[in-house]
Coordinates of C-alpha atoms in Angstrom, one line a residue:
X12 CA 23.6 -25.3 3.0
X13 CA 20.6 -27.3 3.9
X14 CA 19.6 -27.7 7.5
X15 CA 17.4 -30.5 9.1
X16 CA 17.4 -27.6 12.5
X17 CA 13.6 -27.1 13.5
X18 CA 13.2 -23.0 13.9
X19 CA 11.2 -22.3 17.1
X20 CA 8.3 -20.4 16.4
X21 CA 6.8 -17.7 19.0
X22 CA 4.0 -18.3 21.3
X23 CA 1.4 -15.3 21.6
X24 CA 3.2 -14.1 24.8
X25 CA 6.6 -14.1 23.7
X26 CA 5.4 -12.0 20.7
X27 CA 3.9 -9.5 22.6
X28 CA 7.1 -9.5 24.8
X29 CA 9.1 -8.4 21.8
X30 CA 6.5 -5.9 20.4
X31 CA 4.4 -4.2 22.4
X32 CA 5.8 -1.4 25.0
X33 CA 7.5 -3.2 28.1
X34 CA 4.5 -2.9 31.0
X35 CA 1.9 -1.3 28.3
X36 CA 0.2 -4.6 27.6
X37 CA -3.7 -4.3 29.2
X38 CA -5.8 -7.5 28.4
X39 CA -9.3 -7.4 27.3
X40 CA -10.1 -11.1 27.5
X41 CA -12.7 -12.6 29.7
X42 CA -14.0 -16.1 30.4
X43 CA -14.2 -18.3 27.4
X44 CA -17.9 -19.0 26.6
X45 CA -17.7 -22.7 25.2
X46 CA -20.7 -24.0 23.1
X47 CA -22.5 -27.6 24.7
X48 CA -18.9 -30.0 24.7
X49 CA -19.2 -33.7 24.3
X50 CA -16.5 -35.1 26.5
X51 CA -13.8 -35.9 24.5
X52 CA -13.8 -32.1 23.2
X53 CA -14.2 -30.9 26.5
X54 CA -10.9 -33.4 27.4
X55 CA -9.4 -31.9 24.5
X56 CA -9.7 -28.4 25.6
X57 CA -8.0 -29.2 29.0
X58 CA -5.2 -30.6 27.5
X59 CA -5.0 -27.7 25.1
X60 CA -5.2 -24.6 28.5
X61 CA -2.8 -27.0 30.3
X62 CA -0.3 -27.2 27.2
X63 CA -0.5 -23.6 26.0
X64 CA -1.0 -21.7 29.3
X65 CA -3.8 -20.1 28.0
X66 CA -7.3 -20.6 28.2
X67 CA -8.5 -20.1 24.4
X68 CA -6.5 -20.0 21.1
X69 CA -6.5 -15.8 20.9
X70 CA -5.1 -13.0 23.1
X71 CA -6.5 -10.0 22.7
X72 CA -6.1 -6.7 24.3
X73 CA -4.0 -3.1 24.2
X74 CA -0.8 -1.6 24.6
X75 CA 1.5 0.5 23.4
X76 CA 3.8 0.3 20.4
X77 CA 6.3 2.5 20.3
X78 CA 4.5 5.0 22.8
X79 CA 1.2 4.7 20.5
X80 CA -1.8 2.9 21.7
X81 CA -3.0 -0.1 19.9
X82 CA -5.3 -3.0 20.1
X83 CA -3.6 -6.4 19.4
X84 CA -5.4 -10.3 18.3
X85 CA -2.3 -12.6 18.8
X86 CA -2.7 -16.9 17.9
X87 CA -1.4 -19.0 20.8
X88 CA -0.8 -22.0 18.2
X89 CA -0.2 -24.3 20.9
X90 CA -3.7 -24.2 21.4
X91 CA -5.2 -27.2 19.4
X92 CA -3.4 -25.4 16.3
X93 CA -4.5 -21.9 16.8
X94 CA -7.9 -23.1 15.4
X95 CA -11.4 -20.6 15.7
X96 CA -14.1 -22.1 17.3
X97 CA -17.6 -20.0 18.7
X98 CA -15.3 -18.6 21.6
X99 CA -12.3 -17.5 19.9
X100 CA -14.3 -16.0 17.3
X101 CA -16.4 -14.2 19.9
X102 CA -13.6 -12.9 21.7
X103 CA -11.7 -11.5 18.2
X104 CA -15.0 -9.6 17.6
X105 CA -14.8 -7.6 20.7
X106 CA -11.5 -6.7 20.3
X107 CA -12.2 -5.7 17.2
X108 CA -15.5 -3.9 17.9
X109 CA -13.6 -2.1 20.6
X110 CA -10.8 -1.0 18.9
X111 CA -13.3 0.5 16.7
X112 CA -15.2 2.3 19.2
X113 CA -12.5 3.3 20.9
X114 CA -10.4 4.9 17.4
X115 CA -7.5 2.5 17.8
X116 CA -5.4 1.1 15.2
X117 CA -5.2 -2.6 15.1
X118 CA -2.7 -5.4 15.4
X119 CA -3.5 -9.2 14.6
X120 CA -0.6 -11.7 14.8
X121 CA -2.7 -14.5 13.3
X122 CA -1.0 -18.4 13.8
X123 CA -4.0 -20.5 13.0
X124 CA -4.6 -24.2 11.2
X125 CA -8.0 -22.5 10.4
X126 CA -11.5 -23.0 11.9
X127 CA -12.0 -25.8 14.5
X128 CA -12.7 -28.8 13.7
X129 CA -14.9 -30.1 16.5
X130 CA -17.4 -27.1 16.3
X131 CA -18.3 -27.8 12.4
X132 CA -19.7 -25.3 10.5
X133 CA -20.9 -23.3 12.8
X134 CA -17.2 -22.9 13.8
X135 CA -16.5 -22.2 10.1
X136 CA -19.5 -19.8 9.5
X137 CA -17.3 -17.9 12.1
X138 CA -15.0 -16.5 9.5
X139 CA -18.3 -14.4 8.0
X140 CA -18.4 -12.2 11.0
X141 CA -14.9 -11.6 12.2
X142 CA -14.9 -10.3 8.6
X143 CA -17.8 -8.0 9.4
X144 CA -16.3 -6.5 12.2
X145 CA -12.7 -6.3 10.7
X146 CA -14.5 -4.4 7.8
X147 CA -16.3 -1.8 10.0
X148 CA -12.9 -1.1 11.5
X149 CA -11.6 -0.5 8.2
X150 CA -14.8 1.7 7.3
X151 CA -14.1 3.6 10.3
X152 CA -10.6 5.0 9.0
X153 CA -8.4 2.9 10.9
X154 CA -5.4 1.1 10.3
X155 CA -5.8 -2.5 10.4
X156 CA -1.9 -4.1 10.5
X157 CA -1.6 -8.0 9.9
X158 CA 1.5 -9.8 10.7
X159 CA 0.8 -13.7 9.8
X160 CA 2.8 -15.7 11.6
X161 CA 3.9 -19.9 11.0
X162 CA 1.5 -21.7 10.0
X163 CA -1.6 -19.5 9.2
X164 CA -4.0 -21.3 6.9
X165 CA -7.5 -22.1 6.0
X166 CA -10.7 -20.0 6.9
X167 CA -8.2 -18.0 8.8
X168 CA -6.1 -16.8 5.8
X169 CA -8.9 -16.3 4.1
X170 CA -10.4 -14.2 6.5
X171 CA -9.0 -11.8 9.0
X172 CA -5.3 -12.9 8.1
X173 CA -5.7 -11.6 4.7
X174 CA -7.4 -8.2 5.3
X175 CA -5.1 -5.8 6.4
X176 CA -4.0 -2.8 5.1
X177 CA -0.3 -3.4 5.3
X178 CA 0.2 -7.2 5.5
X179 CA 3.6 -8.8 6.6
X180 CA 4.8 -12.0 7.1
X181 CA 7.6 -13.7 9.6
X182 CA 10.5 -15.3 8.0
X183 CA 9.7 -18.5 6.4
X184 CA 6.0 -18.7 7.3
X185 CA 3.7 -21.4 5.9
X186 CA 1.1 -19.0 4.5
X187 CA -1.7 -20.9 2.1
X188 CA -5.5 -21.6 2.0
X189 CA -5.1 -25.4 1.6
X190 CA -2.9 -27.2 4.9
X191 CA -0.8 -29.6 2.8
X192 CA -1.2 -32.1 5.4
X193 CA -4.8 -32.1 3.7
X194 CA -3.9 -32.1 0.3
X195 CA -1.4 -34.5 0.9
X196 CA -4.2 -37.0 2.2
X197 CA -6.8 -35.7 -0.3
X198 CA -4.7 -36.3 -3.5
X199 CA -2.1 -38.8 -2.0
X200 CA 1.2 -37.0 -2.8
X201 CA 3.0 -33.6 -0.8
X202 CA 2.0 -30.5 -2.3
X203 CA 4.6 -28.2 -4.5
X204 CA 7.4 -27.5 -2.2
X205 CA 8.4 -23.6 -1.3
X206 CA 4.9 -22.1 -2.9
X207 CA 3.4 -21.4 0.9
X208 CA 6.2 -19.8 2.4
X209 CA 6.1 -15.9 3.2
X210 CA 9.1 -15.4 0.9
X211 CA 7.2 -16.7 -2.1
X212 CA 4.3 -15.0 -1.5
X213 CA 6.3 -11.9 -1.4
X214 CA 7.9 -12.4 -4.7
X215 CA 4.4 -12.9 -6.1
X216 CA 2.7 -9.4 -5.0
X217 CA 0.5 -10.8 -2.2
X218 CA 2.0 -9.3 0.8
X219 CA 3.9 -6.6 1.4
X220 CA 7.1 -7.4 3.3
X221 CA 8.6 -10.2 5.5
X222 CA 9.9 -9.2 8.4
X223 CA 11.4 -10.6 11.4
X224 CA 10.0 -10.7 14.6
X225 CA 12.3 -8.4 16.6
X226 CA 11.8 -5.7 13.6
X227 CA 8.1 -5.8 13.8
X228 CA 7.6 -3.1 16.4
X229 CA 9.5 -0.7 14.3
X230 CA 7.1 -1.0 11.0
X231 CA 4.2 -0.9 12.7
X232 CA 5.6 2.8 15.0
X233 CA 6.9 4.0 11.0
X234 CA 3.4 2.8 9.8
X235 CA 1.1 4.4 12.4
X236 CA 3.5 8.2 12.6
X237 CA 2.4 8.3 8.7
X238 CA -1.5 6.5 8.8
X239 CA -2.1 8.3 11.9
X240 CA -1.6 11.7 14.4
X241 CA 0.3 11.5 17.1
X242 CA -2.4 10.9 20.4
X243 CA -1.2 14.6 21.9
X244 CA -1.5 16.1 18.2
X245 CA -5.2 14.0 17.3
X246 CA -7.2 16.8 17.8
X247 CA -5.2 19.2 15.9
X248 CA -5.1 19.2 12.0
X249 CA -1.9 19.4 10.4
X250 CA -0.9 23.6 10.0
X251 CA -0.9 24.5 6.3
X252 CA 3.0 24.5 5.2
X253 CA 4.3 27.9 4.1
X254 CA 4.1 28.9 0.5
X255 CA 7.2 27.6 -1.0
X256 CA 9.2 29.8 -3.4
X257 CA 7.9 27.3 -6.0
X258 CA 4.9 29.1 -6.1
X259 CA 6.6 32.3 -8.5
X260 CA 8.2 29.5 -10.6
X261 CA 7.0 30.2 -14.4
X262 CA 7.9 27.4 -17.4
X263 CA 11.3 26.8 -18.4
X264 CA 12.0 29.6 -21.5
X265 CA 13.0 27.0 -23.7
X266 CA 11.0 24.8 -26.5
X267 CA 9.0 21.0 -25.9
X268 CA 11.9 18.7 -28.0
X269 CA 14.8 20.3 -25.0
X270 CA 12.7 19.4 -22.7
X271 CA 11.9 16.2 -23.7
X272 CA 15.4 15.5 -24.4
X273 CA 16.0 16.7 -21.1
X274 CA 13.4 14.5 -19.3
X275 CA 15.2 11.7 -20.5
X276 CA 18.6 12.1 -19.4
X277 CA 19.5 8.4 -17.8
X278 CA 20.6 10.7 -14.6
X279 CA 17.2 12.7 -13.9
X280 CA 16.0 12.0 -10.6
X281 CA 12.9 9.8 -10.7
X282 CA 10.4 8.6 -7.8
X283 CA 12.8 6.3 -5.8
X284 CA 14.7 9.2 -5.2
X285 CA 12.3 11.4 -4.3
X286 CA 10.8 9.3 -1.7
X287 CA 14.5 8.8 -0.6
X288 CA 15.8 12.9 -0.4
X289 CA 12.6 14.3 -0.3
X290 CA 10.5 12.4 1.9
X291 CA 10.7 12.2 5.5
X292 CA 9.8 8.9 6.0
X293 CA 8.2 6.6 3.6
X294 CA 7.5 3.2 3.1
X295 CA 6.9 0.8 0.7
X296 CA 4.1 -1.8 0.1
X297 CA 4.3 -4.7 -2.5
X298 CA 2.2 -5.4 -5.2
X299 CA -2.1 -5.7 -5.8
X300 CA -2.3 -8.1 -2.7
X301 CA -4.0 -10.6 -5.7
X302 CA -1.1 -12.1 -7.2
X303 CA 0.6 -9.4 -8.8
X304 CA 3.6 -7.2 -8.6
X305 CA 4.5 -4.8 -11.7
X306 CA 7.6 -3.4 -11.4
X307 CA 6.6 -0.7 -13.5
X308 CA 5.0 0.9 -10.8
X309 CA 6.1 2.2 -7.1
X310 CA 3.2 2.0 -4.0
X311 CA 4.3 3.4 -0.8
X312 CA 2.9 5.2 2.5
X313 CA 4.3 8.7 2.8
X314 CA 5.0 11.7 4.7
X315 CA 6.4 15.0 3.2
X316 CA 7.1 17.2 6.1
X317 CA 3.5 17.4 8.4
X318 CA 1.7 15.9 5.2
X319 CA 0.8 12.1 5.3
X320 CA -0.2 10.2 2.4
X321 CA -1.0 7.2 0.0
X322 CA 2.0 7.5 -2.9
X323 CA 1.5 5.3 -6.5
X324 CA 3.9 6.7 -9.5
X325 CA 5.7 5.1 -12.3
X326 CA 9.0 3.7 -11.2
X327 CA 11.8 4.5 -14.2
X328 CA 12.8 1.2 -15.5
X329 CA 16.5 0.4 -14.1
X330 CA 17.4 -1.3 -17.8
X331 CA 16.8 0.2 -21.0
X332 CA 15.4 -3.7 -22.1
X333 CA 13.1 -3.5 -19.0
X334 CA 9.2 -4.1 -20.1
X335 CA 6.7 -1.1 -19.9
X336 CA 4.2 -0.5 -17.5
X337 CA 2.0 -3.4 -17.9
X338 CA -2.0 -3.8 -16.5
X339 CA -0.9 -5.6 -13.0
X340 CA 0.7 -1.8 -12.6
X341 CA -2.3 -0.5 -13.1
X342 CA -4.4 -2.7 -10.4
X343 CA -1.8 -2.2 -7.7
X344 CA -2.3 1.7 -8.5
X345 CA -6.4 0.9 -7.9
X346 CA -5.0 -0.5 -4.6
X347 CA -3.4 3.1 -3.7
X348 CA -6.7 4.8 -4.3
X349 CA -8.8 2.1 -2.0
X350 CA -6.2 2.5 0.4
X351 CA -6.6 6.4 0.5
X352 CA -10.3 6.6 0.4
X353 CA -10.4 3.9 3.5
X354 CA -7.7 5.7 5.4
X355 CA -8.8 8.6 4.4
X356 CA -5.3 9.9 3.5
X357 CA -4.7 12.0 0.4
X358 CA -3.1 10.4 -2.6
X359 CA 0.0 11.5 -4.5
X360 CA 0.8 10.4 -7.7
X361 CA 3.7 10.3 -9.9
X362 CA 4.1 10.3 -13.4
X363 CA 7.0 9.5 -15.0
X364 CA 6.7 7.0 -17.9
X365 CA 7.9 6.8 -21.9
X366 CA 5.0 4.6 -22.2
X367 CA 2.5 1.5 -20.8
X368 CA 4.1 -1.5 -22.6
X369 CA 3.0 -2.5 -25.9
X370 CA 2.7 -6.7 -25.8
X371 CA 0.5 -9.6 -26.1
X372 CA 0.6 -9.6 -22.1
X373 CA -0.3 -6.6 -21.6
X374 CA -3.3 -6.7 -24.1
X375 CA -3.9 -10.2 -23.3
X376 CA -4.0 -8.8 -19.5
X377 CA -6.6 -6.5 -20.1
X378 CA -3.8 -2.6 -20.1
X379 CA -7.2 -0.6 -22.1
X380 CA -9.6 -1.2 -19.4
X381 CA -7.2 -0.7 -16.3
X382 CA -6.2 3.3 -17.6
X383 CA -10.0 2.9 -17.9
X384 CA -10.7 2.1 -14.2
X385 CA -8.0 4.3 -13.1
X386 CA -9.3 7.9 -14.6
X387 CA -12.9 6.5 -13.2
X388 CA -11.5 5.9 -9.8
X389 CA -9.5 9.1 -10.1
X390 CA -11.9 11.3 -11.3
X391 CA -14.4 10.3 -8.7
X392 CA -11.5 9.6 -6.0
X393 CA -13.6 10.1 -2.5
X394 CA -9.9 11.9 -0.8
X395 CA -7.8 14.8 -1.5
X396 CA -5.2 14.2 -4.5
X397 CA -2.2 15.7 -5.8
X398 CA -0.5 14.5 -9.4
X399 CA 3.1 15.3 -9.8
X400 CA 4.6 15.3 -13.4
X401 CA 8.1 14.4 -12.8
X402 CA 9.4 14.2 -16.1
X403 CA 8.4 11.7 -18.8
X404 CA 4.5 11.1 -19.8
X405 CA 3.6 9.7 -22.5
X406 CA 0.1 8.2 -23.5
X407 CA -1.9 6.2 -21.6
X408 CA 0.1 5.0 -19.2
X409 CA 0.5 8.4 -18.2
X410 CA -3.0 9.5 -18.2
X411 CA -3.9 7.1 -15.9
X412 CA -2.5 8.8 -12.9
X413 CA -3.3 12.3 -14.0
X414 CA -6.6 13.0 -13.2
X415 CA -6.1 15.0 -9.5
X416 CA -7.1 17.9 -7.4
X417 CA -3.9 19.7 -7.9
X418 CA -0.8 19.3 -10.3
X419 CA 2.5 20.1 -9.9
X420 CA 5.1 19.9 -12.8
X421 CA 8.9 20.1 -12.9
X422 CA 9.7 22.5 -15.6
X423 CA 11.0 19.7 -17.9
X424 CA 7.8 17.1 -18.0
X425 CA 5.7 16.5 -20.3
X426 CA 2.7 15.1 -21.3
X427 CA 1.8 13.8 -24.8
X428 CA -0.7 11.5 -26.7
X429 CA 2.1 8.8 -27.8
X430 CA 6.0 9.9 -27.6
X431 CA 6.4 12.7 -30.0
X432 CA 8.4 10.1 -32.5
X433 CA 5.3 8.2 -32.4
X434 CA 3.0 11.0 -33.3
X435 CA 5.6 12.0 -36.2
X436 CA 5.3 8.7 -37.3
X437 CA 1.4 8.7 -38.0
X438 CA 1.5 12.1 -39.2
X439 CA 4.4 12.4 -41.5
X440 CA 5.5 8.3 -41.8
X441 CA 9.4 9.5 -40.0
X442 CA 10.3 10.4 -37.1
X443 CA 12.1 13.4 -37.9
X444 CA 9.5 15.4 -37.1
X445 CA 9.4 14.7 -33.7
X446 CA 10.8 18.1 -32.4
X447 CA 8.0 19.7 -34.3
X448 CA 5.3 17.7 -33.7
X449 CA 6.2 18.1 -29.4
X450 CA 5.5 21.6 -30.3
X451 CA 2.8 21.3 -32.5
X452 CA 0.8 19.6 -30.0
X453 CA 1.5 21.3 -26.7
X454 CA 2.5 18.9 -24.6
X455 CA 5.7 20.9 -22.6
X456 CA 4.6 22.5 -19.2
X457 CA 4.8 26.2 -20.7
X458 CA 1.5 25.0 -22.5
X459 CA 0.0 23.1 -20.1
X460 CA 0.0 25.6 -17.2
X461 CA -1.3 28.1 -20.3
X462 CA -4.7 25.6 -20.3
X463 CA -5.1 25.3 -16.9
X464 CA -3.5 21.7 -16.3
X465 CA -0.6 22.6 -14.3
X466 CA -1.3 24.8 -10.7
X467 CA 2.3 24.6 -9.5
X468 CA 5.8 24.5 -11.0
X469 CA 9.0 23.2 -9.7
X470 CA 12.3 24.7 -11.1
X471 CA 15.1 22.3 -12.5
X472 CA 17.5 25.3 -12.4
X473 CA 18.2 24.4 -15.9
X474 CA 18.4 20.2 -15.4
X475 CA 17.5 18.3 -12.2
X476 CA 20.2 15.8 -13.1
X477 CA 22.7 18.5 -12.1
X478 CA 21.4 18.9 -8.5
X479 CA 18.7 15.8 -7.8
X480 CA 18.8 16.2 -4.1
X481 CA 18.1 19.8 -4.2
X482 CA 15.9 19.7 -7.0
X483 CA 13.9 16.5 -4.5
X484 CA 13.9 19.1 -1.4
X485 CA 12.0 21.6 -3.9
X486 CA 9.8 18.8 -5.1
X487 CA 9.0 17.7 -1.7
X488 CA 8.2 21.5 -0.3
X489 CA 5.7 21.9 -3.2
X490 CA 4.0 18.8 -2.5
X491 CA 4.0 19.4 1.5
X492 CA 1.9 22.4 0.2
X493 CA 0.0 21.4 -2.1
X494 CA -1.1 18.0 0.2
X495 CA -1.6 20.7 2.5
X496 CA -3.8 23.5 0.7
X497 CA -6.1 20.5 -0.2
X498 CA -6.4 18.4 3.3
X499 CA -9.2 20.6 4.4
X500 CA -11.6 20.5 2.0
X501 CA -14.5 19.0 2.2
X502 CA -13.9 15.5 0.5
X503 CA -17.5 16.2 -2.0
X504 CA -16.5 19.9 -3.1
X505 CA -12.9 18.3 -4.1
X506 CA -14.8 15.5 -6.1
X507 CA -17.5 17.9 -7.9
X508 CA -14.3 20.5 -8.4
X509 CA -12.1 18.0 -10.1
X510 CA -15.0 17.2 -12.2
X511 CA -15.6 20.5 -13.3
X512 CA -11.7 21.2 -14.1
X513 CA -11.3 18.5 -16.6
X514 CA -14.8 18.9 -18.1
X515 CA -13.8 22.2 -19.0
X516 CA -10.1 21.6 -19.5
X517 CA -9.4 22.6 -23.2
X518 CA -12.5 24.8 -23.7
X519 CA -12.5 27.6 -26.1

């Protein structure tokens, strides 16, 4: 039922109560610097430190979460709305610039109105370089975590609050460039109710998750033990898993059409279930972070075994009616690849799919040029990759996550121009050639590993259906591996080899 009760927000000390390590909590803030203050500014900013308890609208410092050492930015809103003037600004670029220097991952708990109003545009021009410093941090490898809090608008949304790596929202948040107080005075009616809450801006693909205050603690400890070592284990690399007895596993004796029919059983374990049996922790993120959220494709951070990494892969439609992988798929997979270049993870991808979807939406919404961009980032992806043909892969849908330094297969997948009904279609005007044109044209693994596509092969013991969580833990030891044989190589001989296997992939 509706409710006229007012939720009570956090301040910036309450929040670092509930998330950072009890005692951990070092700050790193010194005397405000203020700019020349005409008097009623400066009366302002006495009523503001007396109000809020603090003596500036940002708390910075470090502590630890979950045992790991981070820096943390939190908004104190009660201080004249959280708004950034010179000092605020100045002190979020130290903490930021030494979290960088010192290798630490990054909190911000932003709560702002936006830039202050009394400072002008100087105030305003602010925004420019907390972004410099935010991006240098990112440049650096490191994780930068955002958890916008209620309200955060303004030059702070579009700044720092909308820059993070994973971004998450509290429960109900007013999120949004544009205060609706000011709109409301500008064009002299209330904006759109429920568009700038956190919920909303969920459902639309811009951030990732909303989360609840007291659960906060816990995603950031799952999202640094997969971005990041352990401190005691930083100056170790990860030990190279042993060879699984994948390795001797040799195509499936059997000819492209069985396969393909049994690729498409409705019970053949696809990527959800991989990441839930075969992963050891792994979690999700939520659409391009522009607007857009495909369901026709799965983003996630991952950790198979003692091998971290960026996952994208087709997610298998839940309803036969659902819609094929459409172009916003495709631009949330370009988000993976950015994501594993600047964390400097390797990426795994999945590739599952009867086809990209065939509409005036997806034409309309540009689905050519996105498998475009995604074999050019692939090709020339600056991180270690692994592809994984799970079962279905047909056209270009499927081509667009190919391209990668290694490839595993499960002995059922397949890889083919158009589905092989498709192909009998041009060719012979029916479909019931189908079974011979999947021969024909090679596209079952027996073939593929023969050209020199496929490096690793997962047995199905006859069907995966029949045993998905076993047939998940096989999957998941073969990429543990393969994650693992390619992790130390240096980032350009992985680029200029991957080049040179699919320039001469196919060679006579």
């Amino acid at each position: 039922m509706p409710t006229t009760e007012k939720v009570r927000h956090l301040s910036a000390a309450e929040l670092l109560d509930i998330v950072v390590d009890e005692g951990s909590f070092i700050s790193w803030d010194t005397p405000a610097q203020e700019p020349a203050l005409s008097d009623d500014y400066a009366r302002d900013l006495a009523k503001a430190r007396e109000r809020s308890g603090t003596d500036e609208s940002v708390i910075t410092g470090a502590g630890l979460i979950r045992g790991r050492r981070v820096a943390v930015i939190v908004s104190e809103f009660s201080f004249l709305a959280g708004s950034i003037g010179h000092a605020a600004a100045e002190r979020i670029v130290a903490a930021v610039e030494r979290a960088t220097a010192e290798g630490l991952p990054l909190l911000a708990g932003p709560a702002s109105g936006g830039t202050r109003m009394q400072e002008g545009t100087l105030a305003f021009l602010s925004m420019v370089k907390i972004t410099g410093a935010v991006r240098a941090h990112r440049q650096a490898g490191l994780p930068y975590l955002v958890y916008l809090r209620h309200p955060t608008t303004g030059g702070v949304m579009a700044s720092w609050g909308s820059l993070g790596h994973i971004n998450v929202a509290e429960p109900g948040a007013l999120l949004g460039f544009l205060g609706p107080r000011v709109y409301e005075a500008l064009h002299g009616e209330a904006f759109p109710d429920n568009v700038q809450v956190a919920e909303n801006l969920f459902n639309k693909g811009l951030i990732d998750g909303v989360v609840e205050p007291d659960h906060l603690a816990d995603l950031v400890g799952r999202a640094l033990d997969i971005l990041t070592p352990r401190p005691d284990q930083s100056s170790q690399p990860a030990d190279q898993p042993a060879a699984p007895a994948t390795l001797a596993v040799r195509p499936a004796p059997v000819d492209a059409w069985t396969s393909i029919e049994i690729s498409r059983r409705p019970r053949r374990p696809d990527l959800r279930q991989l990441l839930k049996y075969g992963a050891t922790d792994a979690l999700p993120l939520n659409g391009t972070g522009q607007g857009e959220k495909d369901p026709g494709l799965l983003l996630a951070l991952a950790r198979f075994g003692s091998q971290s990494c960026i996952v994208l892969g087709h997610a298998r439609p839940l309803r036969k009616d659902a819609a094929g992988m459409g172009p916003g798929s495709l631009r949330e997979a370009r988000r993976g690849m950015k994501l594993a270049e600047e964390l400097r993870l390797p990426l795994l991808t999945v590739i599952d799919t009867a086809g990209a979807a065939l509409s005036q939406e997806a034409e309309e919404g540009g689905l050519a040029g996105e498998i475009a961009r995604s074999l050019h980032e692939l090709i020339g992806l600056e991180s270690p990759s692994v592809s994984v043909l799970l079962g279905q892969g047909a056209g270009g849908g499927a081509l667009a996550l190919l391209p990668a330094d290694r490839t595993i297969a499960a002995q059922h997948s397949w890889l083919s121009p158009l589905p092989p009904e498709g192909a009998s279609a041009i060719v012979h005007r029916t479909t019931a050639f189908a079974p011979a044109m999947a021969q024909a044209q090679g596209v079952n693994v027996a073939s593929l590993y023969a050209h020199g596509l496929v490096d690793h092969i997962v047995d199905e013991r006859d069907d995966a259906s029949l045993e998905p969580r076993e047939f998940c833990g096989r999957m998941a030891s073969a990429i543990e591996y393969e994650l693992g044989s390619v992790a130390g190589i240096p980032v350009p001989e992985l680029v200029a080899a991957r080049a040179g296997k699919y320039r001469t992939l196919g060679s006579f």
